[in-house]
């Protein structure tokens, strides 16, 4: 008999074939899809996030774990839909205008998905107008994440926040910023609601925003 613990461990080890096998086995044993998600896949990614934050593991291990989770999610998704299990919330994410760096942004996306959040990925080189349009297209997104890796592009974050204000939408979303040149102090200066130094902390903060 397969267990949630085994599935969580397979995710932590980034063992995609094993995690897919265990996901299928748990479904065959008629375990509820929501439990497989929460006690197996998300539990595993949560532990990966904690270990990444403490520098016990590094980016490659996180990417491998996320790949295992994504592959298991493909098996689980139809059952989650059938069972009516919904993500805990929706968020928009993008790398700001003029900036093509997306490795950190993609890690944030994986961690957020691993925390049960639906992520609308706007990609790289995202202008303020595109962020605002993204929110108009997804008015149920309660939070927005912006990533920047260049000192020359991080200044664009303030403009994006200004666009949300100008459109009268600032009060409807929590905005979080991150990326190597960013600091908590800078986030406060530009009027963001939060800053996270790494992808695991970002996912925790997004979760807290969505639950508030
Ligand atoms: Co670029 N680059 N790059 N680059 N690049 C840096 C950032 C740089 C520090 C290198 C250097 O000079 N030492 C420097 C920036 C200097 C500065 O402004 N202070 C630099 C430069 C100058 C440039 C170009 C201008 C070079 C040129 O063409 N002359 C050019 C700019 C292109 C553009 O964007 N318009 C350029 C191009 C590139 C590549 C395309 C070649 C490539 C990007 C490929 C890609 O992303 N698909 C690249 C790379 C790979 C780097 C380095 C080597 C690595 C960046 C990275 O992915 N780190 C980088 C030097 C370095 O950091 N050692 C460098 C790993 C990633 C996981 O970290 O993104 O910080 P990071 O994400 C972290 C946290 O910051 C946080 O979570 C992640 C970890 O958990 N985080 C968030 C990130 N986003 C978050 C959002 C959040 C919360 C947390 O909430 C929303």
Coordinates of N, CA and C and ligand atoms in Angstrom, one line a residue, residues 52 59 93 98-105 107-108 144-152 176-181 196-200 202 206, ligand 1:
X52 N 15.6 24.6 1.2 CA 16.2 25.6 0.3 C 16.5 26.9 1.0
X59 N 19.5 25.4 -6.0 CA 18.5 25.5 -7.1 C 18.3 24.2 -7.9
X93 N 2.3 36.9 -12.1 CA 3.8 37.0 -11.9 C 4.5 37.4 -13.1
X98 N 12.0 45.4 -19.7 CA 13.5 45.6 -20.0 C 14.3 44.5 -19.4
X99 N 13.7 43.6 -18.6 CA 14.5 42.6 -17.9 C 14.2 41.2 -18.5
X100 N 15.2 40.5 -18.9 CA 15.0 39.2 -19.5 C 15.3 38.0 -18.6
X101 N 15.7 38.3 -17.4 CA 16.1 37.2 -16.4 C 14.8 36.5 -15.9
X102 N 14.8 35.2 -16.1 CA 13.6 34.5 -15.6 C 13.8 33.3 -14.7
X103 N 15.1 33.0 -14.4 CA 15.3 31.8 -13.6 C 14.7 31.9 -12.2
X104 N 15.0 33.0 -11.6 CA 14.4 33.3 -10.2 C 12.9 33.4 -10.3
X105 N 12.4 34.1 -11.3 CA 10.9 34.2 -11.4 C 10.3 32.8 -11.6
X107 N 11.5 30.0 -10.5 CA 11.5 29.3 -9.2 C 10.4 29.8 -8.3
X108 N 10.2 31.1 -8.3 CA 9.1 31.6 -7.5 C 7.7 31.0 -7.9
X144 N 0.0 40.2 -6.9 CA 0.9 40.4 -8.0 C 2.3 40.3 -7.6
X145 N 3.2 39.5 -8.3 CA 4.6 39.4 -8.0 C 5.4 39.9 -9.1
X146 N 6.4 40.8 -8.8 CA 7.3 41.3 -9.8 C 8.7 41.0 -9.5
X147 N 9.5 40.5 -10.5 CA 10.8 40.2 -10.3 C 11.7 41.1 -11.1
X148 N 12.9 41.4 -10.6 CA 13.9 42.2 -11.4 C 15.3 41.8 -11.0
X149 N 16.2 41.7 -11.9 CA 17.6 41.3 -11.6 C 18.5 42.4 -11.9
X150 N 18.1 43.5 -12.5 CA 19.0 44.6 -12.9 C 18.6 45.9 -12.1
X151 N 19.7 46.5 -11.7 CA 19.4 47.8 -11.0 C 18.8 48.8 -11.9
X152 N 18.9 48.6 -13.3 CA 18.3 49.6 -14.2 C 16.8 49.2 -14.4
X176 N 4.0 42.1 -4.4 CA 5.2 41.7 -3.8 C 6.3 41.8 -4.8
X177 N 7.5 42.2 -4.4 CA 8.7 42.4 -5.3 C 9.8 41.5 -4.8
X178 N 10.7 41.1 -5.7 CA 11.9 40.3 -5.3 C 12.9 40.3 -6.5
X179 N 14.0 39.7 -6.2 CA 15.1 39.7 -7.2 C 16.4 40.2 -6.5
X180 N 17.5 39.7 -7.1 CA 18.8 39.9 -6.4 C 19.1 41.4 -5.9
X181 N 18.8 42.4 -6.7 CA 19.2 43.8 -6.3 C 18.2 44.4 -5.3
X196 N 10.4 39.5 -0.7 CA 10.9 38.2 -0.3 C 12.3 38.0 -0.9
X197 N 13.2 37.5 -0.1 CA 14.6 37.3 -0.6 C 14.8 36.1 -1.4
X198 N 13.8 35.1 -1.2 CA 14.0 33.9 -2.0 C 12.6 33.3 -2.3
X199 N 12.6 32.3 -3.2 CA 11.4 31.8 -3.7 C 10.5 31.1 -2.7
X200 N 11.1 30.4 -1.7 CA 10.4 29.8 -0.7 C 9.7 30.8 0.2
X202 N 8.9 33.7 -0.7 CA 7.9 34.4 -1.5 C 6.6 33.6 -1.5
X206 N 3.0 34.9 -0.4 CA 1.8 34.9 -1.3 C 0.7 34.2 -0.6
Ligands
LIG1 CO1 22.5 38.8 -16.4 N1 23.1 40.0 -15.0 N2 22.5 40.2 -17.7 N3 22.0 37.4 -17.7 N4 22.8 37.5 -15.0 C1 23.2 39.5 -13.7 C2 21.9 39.7 -12.9 C3 24.4 40.4 -13.1 C4 24.4 40.5 -11.6 C5 25.8 39.8 -13.6 C6 27.0 40.6 -13.2 O1 27.3 41.6 -13.8 N5 27.6 40.2 -12.2 C7 24.2 41.7 -13.9 C8 23.3 42.7 -13.2 C9 24.1 43.9 -12.7 C10 23.1 44.8 -12.0 O2 22.3 45.4 -12.6 N6 23.3 45.0 -10.7 C11 23.7 41.2 -15.2 C12 23.7 41.9 -16.4 C13 24.5 43.2 -16.4 C14 23.1 41.4 -17.6 C15 23.1 42.1 -19.0 C16 22.9 43.6 -19.0 C17 24.5 41.7 -19.7 C18 24.7 42.4 -21.0 O3 24.1 42.0 -22.0 N7 25.7 43.2 -21.0 C19 22.0 41.3 -19.7 C20 20.7 42.0 -19.5 C21 19.6 41.4 -20.4 C22 18.2 41.9 -19.9 O4 17.7 41.4 -19.0 N8 17.8 42.9 -20.6 C23 22.0 40.0 -19.0 C24 21.6 38.8 -19.6 C25 21.7 37.6 -19.0 C26 21.4 36.3 -19.7 C27 20.3 36.4 -20.7 C28 22.6 35.8 -20.4 C29 21.1 35.3 -18.5 C30 19.6 35.2 -18.1 C31 19.0 33.9 -18.6 C32 17.6 33.8 -18.0 O5 17.3 34.2 -16.9 N9 16.8 33.0 -18.7 C33 21.8 36.1 -17.3 C34 22.2 35.5 -16.1 C35 21.9 34.0 -16.0 C36 22.7 36.2 -15.0 C37 23.3 35.7 -13.7 C38 24.6 35.0 -14.1 C39 22.4 34.7 -12.9 C40 21.0 35.2 -12.6 C41 20.2 34.0 -12.1 O6 19.4 33.4 -12.8 N10 20.4 33.7 -10.8 C42 23.4 37.0 -12.9 C43 24.7 37.0 -12.0 C44 24.5 36.2 -10.7 O7 23.4 36.4 -10.1 N11 25.5 35.5 -10.3 C45 23.3 38.0 -13.9 C46 19.7 32.6 -10.1 C47 18.3 33.0 -9.7 C48 17.7 31.8 -9.0 O8 18.5 34.0 -8.7 O9 17.0 35.6 -10.0 O10 18.2 36.4 -7.9 P1 17.5 35.3 -8.7 O11 16.3 34.8 -7.9 C49 16.3 34.5 -6.5 C50 15.9 35.7 -5.6 O12 16.4 36.9 -6.1 C51 14.4 35.5 -5.5 O13 14.2 34.1 -5.6 C52 15.3 33.5 -6.3 C53 15.9 32.4 -5.4 O14 15.0 31.8 -4.6 N12 13.6 36.2 -6.4 C54 12.3 36.6 -5.9 C55 13.6 36.4 -7.7 N13 12.5 37.0 -8.1 C56 11.7 37.1 -7.1 C57 10.4 37.6 -7.0 C58 9.7 37.6 -5.8 C59 10.4 37.1 -4.6 C60 11.7 36.6 -4.7 O15 8.5 38.1 -5.6 C61 7.7 38.4 -6.7

